[in-house]
Coordinates of C-alpha atoms and ligand atoms in Angstrom, one line a residue:
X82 CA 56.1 -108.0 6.6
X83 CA 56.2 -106.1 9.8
X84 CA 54.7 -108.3 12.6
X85 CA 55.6 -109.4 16.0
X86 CA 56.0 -113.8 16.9
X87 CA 52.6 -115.0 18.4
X88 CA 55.0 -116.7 21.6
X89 CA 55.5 -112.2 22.3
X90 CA 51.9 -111.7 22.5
X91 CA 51.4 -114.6 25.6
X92 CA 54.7 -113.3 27.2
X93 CA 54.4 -109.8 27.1
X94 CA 51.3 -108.7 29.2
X95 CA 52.1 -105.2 28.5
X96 CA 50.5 -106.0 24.9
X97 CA 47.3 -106.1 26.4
X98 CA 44.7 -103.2 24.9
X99 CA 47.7 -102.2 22.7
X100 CA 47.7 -103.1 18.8
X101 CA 49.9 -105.5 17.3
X102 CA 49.9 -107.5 13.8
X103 CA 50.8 -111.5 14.0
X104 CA 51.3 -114.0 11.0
X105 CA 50.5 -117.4 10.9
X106 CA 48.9 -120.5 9.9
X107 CA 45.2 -121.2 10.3
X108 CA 45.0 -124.3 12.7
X109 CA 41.3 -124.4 13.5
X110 CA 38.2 -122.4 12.6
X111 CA 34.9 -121.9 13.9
X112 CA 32.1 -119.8 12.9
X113 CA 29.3 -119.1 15.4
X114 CA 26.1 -116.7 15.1
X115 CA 28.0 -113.2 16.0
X116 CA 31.6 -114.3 16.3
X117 CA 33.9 -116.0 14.4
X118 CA 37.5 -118.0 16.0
X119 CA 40.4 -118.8 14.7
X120 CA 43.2 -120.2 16.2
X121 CA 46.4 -119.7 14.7
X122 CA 49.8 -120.7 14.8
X123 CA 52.9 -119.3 13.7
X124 CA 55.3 -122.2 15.1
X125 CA 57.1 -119.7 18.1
X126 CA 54.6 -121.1 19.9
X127 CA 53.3 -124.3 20.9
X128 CA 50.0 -122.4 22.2
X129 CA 47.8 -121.2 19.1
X130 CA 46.6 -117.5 19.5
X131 CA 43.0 -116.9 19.3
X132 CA 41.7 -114.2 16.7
X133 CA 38.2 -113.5 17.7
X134 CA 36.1 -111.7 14.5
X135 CA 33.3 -109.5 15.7
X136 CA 30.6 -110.2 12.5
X137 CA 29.5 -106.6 12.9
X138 CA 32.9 -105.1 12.3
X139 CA 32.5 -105.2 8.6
X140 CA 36.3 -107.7 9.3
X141 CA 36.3 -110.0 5.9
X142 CA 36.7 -113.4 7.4
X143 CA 34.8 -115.6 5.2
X144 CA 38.0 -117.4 2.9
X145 CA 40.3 -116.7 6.5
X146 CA 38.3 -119.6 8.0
X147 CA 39.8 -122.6 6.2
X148 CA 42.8 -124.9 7.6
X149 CA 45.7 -124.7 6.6
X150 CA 45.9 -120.7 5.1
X151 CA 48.1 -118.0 6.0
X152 CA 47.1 -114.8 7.2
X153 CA 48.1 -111.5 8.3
X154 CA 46.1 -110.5 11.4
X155 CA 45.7 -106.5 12.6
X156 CA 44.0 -106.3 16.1
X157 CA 43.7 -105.4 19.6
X158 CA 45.0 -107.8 22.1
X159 CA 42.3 -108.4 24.7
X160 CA 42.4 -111.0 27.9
X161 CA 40.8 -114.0 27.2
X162 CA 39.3 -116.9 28.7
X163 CA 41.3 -117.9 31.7
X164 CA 43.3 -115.0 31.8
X165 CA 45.0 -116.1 28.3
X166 CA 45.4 -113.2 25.7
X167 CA 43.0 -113.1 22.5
X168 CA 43.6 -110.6 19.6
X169 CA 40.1 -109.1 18.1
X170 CA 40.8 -108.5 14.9
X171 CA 40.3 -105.6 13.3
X172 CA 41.8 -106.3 9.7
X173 CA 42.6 -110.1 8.3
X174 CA 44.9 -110.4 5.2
X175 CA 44.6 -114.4 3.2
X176 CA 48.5 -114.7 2.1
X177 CA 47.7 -117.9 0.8
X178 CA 45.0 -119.8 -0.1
X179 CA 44.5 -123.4 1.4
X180 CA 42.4 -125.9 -0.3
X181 CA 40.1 -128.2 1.3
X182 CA 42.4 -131.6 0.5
X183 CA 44.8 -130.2 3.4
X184 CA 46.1 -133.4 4.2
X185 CA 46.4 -131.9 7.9
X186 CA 42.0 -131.6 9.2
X187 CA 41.4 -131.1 12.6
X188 CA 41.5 -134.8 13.9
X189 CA 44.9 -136.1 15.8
X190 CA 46.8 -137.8 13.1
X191 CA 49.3 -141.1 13.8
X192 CA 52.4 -140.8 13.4
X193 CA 52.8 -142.9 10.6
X194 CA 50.7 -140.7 8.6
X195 CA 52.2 -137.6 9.6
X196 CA 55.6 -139.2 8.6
X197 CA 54.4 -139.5 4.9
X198 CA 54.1 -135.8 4.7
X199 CA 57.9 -134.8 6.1
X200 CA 57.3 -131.0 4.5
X201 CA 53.8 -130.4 6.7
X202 CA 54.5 -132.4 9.7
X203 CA 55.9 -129.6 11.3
X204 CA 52.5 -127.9 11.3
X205 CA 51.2 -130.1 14.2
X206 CA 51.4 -129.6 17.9
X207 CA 54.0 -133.0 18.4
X208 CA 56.5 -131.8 15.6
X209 CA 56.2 -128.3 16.4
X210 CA 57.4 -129.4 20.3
X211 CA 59.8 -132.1 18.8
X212 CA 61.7 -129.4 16.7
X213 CA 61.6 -126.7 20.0
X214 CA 62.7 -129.2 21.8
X215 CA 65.9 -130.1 19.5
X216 CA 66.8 -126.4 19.1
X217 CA 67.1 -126.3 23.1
X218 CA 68.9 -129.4 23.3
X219 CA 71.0 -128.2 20.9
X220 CA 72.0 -124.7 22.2
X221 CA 72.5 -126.4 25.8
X222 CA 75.1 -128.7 24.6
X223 CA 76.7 -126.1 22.7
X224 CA 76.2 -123.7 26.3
X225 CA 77.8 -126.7 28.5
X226 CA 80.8 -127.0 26.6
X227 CA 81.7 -123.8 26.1
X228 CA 81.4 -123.5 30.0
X229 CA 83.7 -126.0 30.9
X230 CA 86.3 -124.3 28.5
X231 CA 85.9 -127.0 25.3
X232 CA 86.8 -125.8 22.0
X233 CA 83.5 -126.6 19.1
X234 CA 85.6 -128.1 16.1
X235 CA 84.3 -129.0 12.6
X236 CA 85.5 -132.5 11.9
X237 CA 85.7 -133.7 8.3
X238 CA 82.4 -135.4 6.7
X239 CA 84.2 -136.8 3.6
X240 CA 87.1 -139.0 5.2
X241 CA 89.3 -142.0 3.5
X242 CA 89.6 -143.8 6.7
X243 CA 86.8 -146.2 8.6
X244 CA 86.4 -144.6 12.3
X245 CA 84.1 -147.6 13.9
X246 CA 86.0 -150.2 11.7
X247 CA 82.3 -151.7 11.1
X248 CA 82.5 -151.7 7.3
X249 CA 79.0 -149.0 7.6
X250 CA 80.8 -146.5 5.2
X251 CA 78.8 -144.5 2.4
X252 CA 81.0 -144.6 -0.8
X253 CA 81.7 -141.1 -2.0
X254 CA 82.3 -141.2 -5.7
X255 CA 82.0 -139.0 -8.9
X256 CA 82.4 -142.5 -11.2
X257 CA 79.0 -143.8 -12.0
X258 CA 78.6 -147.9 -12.8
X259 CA 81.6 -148.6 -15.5
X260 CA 83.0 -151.6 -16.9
X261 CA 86.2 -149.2 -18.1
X262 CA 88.5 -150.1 -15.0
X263 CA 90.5 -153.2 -15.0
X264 CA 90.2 -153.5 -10.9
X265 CA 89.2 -152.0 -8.2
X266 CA 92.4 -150.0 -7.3
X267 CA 92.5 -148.7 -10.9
X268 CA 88.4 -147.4 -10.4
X269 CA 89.6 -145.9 -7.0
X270 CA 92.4 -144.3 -8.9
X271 CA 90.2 -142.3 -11.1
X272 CA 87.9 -141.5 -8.8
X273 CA 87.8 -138.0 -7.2
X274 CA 90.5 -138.4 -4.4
X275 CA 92.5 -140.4 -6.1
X276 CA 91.7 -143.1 -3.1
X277 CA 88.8 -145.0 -1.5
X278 CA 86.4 -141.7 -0.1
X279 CA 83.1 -142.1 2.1
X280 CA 80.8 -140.2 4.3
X281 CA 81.8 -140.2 8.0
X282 CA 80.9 -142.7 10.2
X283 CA 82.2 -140.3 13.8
X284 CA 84.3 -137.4 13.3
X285 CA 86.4 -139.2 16.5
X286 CA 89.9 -139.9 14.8
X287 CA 90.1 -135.9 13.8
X288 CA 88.8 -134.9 17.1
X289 CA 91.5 -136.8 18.9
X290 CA 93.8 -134.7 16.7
X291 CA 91.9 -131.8 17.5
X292 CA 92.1 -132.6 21.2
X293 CA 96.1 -133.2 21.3
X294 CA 96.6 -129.3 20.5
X295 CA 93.8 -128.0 21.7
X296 CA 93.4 -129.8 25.2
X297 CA 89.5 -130.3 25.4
X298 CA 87.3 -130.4 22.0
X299 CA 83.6 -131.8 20.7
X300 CA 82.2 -131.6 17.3
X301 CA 78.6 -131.6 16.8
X302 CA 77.2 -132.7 13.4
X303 CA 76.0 -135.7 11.2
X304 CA 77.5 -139.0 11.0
X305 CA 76.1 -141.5 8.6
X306 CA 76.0 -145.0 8.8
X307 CA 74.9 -148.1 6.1
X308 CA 73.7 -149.8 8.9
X309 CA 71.0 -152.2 7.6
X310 CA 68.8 -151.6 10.7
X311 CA 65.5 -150.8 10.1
X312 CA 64.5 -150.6 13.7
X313 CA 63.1 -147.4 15.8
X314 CA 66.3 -146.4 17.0
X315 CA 68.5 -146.1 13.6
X316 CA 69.0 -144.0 11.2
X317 CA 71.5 -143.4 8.4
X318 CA 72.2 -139.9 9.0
X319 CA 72.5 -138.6 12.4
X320 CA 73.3 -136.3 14.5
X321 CA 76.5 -136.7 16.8
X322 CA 78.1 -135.2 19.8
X323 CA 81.4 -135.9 20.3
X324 CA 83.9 -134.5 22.8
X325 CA 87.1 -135.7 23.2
X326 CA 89.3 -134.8 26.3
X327 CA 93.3 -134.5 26.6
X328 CA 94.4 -135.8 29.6
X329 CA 91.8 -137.7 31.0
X330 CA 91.0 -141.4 31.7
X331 CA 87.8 -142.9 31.7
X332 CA 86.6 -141.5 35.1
X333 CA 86.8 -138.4 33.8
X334 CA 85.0 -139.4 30.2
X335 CA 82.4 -140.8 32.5
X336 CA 82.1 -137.5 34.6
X337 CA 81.6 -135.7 31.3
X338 CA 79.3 -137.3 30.2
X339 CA 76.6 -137.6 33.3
X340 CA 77.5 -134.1 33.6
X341 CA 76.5 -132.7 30.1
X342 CA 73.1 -135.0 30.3
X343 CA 72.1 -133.7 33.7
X344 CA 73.4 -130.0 32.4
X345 CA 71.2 -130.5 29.0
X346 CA 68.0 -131.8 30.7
X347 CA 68.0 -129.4 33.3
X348 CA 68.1 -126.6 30.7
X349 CA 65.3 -128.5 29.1
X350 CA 63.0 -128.4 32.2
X351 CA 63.4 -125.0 32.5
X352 CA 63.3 -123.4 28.9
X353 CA 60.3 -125.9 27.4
X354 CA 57.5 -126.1 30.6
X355 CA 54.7 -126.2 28.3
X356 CA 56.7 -128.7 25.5
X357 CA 57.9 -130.6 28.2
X358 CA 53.8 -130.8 29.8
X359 CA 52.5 -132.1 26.4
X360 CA 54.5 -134.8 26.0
X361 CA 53.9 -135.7 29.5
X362 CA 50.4 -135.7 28.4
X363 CA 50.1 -137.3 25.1
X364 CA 53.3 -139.0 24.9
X365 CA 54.9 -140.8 27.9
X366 CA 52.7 -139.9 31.7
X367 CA 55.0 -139.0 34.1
X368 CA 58.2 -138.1 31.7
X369 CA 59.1 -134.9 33.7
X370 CA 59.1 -136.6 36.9
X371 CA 61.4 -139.2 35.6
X372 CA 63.8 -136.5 33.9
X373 CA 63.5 -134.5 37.7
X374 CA 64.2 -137.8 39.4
X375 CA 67.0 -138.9 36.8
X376 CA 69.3 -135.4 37.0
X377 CA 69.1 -135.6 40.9
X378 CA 70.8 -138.9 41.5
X379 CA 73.5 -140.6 40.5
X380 CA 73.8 -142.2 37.3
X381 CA 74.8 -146.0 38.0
X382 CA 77.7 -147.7 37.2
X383 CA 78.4 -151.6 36.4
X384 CA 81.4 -153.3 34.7
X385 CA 80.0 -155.2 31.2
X386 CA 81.1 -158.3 32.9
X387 CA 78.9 -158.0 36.3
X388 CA 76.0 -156.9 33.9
X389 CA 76.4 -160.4 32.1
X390 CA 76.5 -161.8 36.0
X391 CA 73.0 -160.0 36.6
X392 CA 71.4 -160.7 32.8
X393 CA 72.6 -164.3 33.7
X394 CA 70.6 -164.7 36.6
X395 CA 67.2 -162.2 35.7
X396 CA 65.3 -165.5 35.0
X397 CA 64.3 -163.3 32.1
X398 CA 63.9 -164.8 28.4
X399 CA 65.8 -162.9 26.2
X400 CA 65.2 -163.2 22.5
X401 CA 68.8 -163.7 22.3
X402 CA 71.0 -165.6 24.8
X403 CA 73.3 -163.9 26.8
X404 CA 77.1 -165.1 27.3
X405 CA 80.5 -163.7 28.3
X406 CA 81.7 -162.1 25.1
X407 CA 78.1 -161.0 23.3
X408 CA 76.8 -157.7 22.2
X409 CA 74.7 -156.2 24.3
X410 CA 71.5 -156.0 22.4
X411 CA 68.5 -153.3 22.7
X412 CA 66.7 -155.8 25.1
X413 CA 69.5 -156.4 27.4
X414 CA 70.3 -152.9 27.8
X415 CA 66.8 -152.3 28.4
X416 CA 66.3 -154.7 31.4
X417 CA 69.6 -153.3 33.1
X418 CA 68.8 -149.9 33.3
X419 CA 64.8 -150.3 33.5
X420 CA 65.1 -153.4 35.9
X421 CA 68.0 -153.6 37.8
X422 CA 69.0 -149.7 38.4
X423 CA 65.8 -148.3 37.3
X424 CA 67.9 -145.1 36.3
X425 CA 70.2 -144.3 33.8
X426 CA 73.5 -146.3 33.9
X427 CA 77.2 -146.7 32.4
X428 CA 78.4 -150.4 31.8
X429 CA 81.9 -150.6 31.4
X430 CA 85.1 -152.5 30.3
X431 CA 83.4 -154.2 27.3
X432 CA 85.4 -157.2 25.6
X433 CA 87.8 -156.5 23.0
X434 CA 86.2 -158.2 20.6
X435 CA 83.4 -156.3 20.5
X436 CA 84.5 -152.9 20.7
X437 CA 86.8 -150.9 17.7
X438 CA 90.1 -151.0 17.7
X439 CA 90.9 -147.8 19.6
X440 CA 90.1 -148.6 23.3
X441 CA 92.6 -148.7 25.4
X442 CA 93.0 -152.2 26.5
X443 CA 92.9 -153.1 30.1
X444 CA 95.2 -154.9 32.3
X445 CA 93.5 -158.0 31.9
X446 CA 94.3 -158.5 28.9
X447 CA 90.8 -159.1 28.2
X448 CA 88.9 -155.8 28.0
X449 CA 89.1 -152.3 27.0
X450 CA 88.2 -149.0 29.2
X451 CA 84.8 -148.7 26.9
X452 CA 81.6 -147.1 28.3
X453 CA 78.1 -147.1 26.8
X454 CA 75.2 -145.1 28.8
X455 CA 72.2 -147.0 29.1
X456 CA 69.1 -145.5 29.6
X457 CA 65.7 -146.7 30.5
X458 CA 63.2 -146.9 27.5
X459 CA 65.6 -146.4 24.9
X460 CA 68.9 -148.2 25.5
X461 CA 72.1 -147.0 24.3
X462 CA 72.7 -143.4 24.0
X463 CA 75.9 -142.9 24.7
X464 CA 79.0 -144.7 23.4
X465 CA 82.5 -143.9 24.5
X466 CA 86.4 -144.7 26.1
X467 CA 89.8 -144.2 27.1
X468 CA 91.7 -144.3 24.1
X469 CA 95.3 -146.3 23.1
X470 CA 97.6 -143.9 23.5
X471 CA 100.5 -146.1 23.3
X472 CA 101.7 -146.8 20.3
X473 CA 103.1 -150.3 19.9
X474 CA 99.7 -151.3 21.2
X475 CA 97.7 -149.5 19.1
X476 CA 99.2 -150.9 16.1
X477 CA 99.4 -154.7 17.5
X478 CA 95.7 -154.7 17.6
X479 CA 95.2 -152.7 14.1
X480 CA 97.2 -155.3 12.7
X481 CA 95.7 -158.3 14.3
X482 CA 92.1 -156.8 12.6
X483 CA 93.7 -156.8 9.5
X484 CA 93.5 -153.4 9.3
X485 CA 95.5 -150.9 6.9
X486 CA 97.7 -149.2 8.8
X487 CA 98.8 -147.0 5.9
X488 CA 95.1 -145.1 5.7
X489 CA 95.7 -144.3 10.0
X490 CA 99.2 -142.7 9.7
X491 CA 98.1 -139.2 11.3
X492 CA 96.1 -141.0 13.6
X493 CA 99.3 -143.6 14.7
X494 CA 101.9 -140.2 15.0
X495 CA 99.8 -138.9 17.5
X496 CA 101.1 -142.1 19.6
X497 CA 104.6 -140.6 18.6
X498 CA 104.8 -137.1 19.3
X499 CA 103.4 -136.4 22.8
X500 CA 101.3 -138.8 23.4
X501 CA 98.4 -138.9 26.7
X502 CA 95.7 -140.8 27.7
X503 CA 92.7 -139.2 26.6
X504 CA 88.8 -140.0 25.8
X505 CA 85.7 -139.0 24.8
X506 CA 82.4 -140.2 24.1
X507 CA 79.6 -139.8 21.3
X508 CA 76.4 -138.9 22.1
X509 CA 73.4 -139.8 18.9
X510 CA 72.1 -136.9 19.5
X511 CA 68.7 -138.4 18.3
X512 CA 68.3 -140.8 20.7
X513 CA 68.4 -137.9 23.3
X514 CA 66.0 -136.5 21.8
X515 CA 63.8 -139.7 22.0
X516 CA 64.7 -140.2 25.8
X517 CA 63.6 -136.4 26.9
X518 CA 60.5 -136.7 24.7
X519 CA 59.1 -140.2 25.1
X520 CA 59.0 -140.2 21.5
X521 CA 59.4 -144.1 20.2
X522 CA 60.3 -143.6 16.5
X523 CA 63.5 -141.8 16.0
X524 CA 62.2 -140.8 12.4
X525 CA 60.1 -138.5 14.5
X526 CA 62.7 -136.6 16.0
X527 CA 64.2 -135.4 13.2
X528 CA 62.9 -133.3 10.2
X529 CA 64.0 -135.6 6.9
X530 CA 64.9 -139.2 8.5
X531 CA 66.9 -140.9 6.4
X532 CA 66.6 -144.8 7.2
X533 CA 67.2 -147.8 4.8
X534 CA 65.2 -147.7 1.6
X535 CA 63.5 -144.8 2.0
X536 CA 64.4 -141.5 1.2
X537 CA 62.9 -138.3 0.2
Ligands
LIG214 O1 78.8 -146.1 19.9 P1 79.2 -145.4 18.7 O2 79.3 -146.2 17.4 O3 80.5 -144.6 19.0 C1 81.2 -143.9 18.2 O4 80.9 -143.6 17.0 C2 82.5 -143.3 18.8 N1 83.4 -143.0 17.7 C3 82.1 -142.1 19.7 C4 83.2 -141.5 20.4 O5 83.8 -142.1 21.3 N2 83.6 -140.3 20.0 O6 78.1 -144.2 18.5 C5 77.9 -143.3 19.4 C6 76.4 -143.0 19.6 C7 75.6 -144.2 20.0 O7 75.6 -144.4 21.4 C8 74.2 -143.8 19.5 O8 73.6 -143.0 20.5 C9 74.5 -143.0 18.3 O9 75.9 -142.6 18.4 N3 74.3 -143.8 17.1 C10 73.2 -143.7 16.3 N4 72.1 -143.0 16.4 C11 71.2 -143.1 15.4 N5 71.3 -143.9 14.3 C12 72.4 -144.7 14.2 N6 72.5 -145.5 13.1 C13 73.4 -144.6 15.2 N7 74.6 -145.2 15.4 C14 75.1 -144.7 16.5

């Protein structure tokens, strides 16, 4: 169906008095005495294009007029009302019919409702700028780290061993419920591999791998997690960034990482003006000032233990208490980087208790050379550190957790043979997209968010 992208016919002035042919989707109608309007949308676009219908031209418009149809539209391009381009049409094709139950009328849905309807959401202005915006985010990561010579590997999403050690592993199986094995290590077995398989949790362990030969490496795809979190921020299938750097210590992992975000939301600012202006609009007043303000400064930078110092003496009443040794929870994170720094910020050296049991433990004895960046309305985006390299420590603390060493045997020879200090970090890719966007509800920054009982 020869036909050029509605986003060409505001671009391209030269289009003006010449013919084209557009697709789309009917997003509103009117019909007045001697004109009718449409205003379509083929989703290059944020903007709809305006198809004016002459009633004299003998154009059949009548069944073009409902929400929600597709159309083929033949017709001049004309300049429109403040200097924006129009098409008169001269010819209008229905490709599909739309009924008048098209759960999608003219009124500004909720979100909630829109999220019922996962296969038309992307019809409407805020999903149509969401998913524009992920694509850019997406390309610019992939643009960064090419620059800065890293190599995009493909890490494994079936995997036999736990990454994050949290026990938020997906079971892969092909053995349904049976009663036929006499224990579980006779199920696992029979099962497909023979062991114990589930999805993913971080592709970090491989990257690592992939990093000691090839020097600097990030992956870029989903990583699922049984987290029973039903909160804005979670989701069991997500999308993760995760480079991992040869050579380095955290500094350097740090570096990275305020590096790529200012890289990514710079790009942003530039490639999605009119995206970027509605959500400042409708979603979060004065978001592209903060993003302009936030990628020309510093990002801060406070050890974990000095964070517990400042939570300790906020006056503030946290919903739960705050001691030496706790998780840092949503709240907390919130009021460091919105109240204290009032920018984006990286807290570091985390206890070892609360971290996996990769870091690299610190001199103290006490903490590990852990980062998470903190950023203001959303928390955590960020999680990262220096990894063990050395190899009699790594395997004191796996054995301390109780861990089975025999599942990390690839993962402990890399201690062996060669063996540097090295990082990376994992960006939830997600929650980026929530920061940039002012979006609250990371189910509406994905397409098909898959959270805890509910799936579809
Ligand atoms: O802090 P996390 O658990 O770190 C890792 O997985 C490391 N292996 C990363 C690395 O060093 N290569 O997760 C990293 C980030 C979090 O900061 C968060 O942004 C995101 O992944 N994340 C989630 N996003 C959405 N839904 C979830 N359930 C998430 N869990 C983590």
């Amino acid at each position: 169906m020869k036909h050029i992208d509605i986003k060409e016919v505001f671009a391209d002035k030269a289009l003006v008095n010449t013919k084209v042919t557009v697709c789309g989707w009917v997003r509103t109608a009117r019909n007045s005495k001697n004109v009718a309007f449409i205003e379509l949308n083929d989703g290059t676009s944020l903007k709809h294009i305006q198809i004016v219908v002459d009633k004299e031209s003998g154009v059949d418009f009548e069944d073009a007029l409902k929400l929600g149809s597709s159309l083929k539209v033949e017709g001049t391009v004309v300049e429109g009302r403040g200097g924006l381009p129009e098409i008169n049409a001269e010819s209008i094709t229905v490709i599909g019919t739309c009924p008048a139950e098209y759960p999608l009328q003219k009124k500004r849905h909720t979100l909630e409702f829109l999220r019922t309807m996962p296969h038309l959401r992307g019809r409407t202005n805020t999903f149509n700028a969401v998913m524009r915006v992920r694509s850019v985010l997406a390309q610019a990561i992939h643009e960064y780290f090419r620059s800065k010579n890293f190599v995009y590997v493909n890490t494994p999403l079936i995997t036999g061993s736990d990454c994050e050690g949290a026990g938020e592993m997906f079971q892969v199986t092909t053995i349904g419920y049976s009663t036929e094995y006499k224990n579980e290590q006779e199920y696992y077995e029979n099962d497909f591999f023979g062991r114990k398989a589930g999805l993913s949790v971080s592709g970090q362990l491989e990257g690592e791998m992939a990093a000691m030969a090839m020097g600097k490496i990030y992956t870029f795809g989903p990583s699922f997690r049984a987290e029973n979190s039903n909160t804005p921020k979670h989701l069991a299938e997500f999308w993760h960034v995760e480079p991992e750097i040869a050579f380095a210590e955290l500094p350097e992992v740090i570096e990275t990482a305020e590096d790529m975000i200012k890289h990514v939301i710079r790009t942003l600012l530039d490639t999605c003006p009119n995206e970027m202006k509605f959500f400042d609009e409708h979603f979060e007043k004065g978001l592209i000032e903060r993003l302009e303000e936030l990628i020309s400064h510093d990002f801060g930078v406070v050890t974990y233990t000095e964070a517990i110092r400042l939570l300790k003496e906020s006056g503030e009443n946290f919903v739960y208490p705050v001691e030496w040794g706790c998780d840092l929870q949503t709240e907390h994170e919130r009021y460091i980087s919105e109240k204290v720094f009032k920018k984006a910020v990286f807290v570091t050296d985390y206890p070892k208790e609360i971290k996996s049991f990769y870091m690299k433990q610190n001199p103290d004895g006490k903490t590990v050379a852990a980062v998470d960046l903190l950023v203001p309305g959303v928390g955590e985006i960020i999680g990262g550190s220096e990894r063990e390299a050395d190899y009699d420590k790594l395997v004191a603390t796996m054995q301390e957790r109780g861990m089975n060493l025999d599942l990390y045997t690839d993962y402990l020879e890399l201690r062996k043979y060669g063996s540097v200090p090295h990082g990376g970090f994992g960006l939830g890719f997600e929650r980026l997209i929530m920061y940039v966007t002012g979006m609250q509800n990371i189910r509406d920054v994905i397409l098909f968010p898959r959270t805890v009982g509910s799936i579809r």
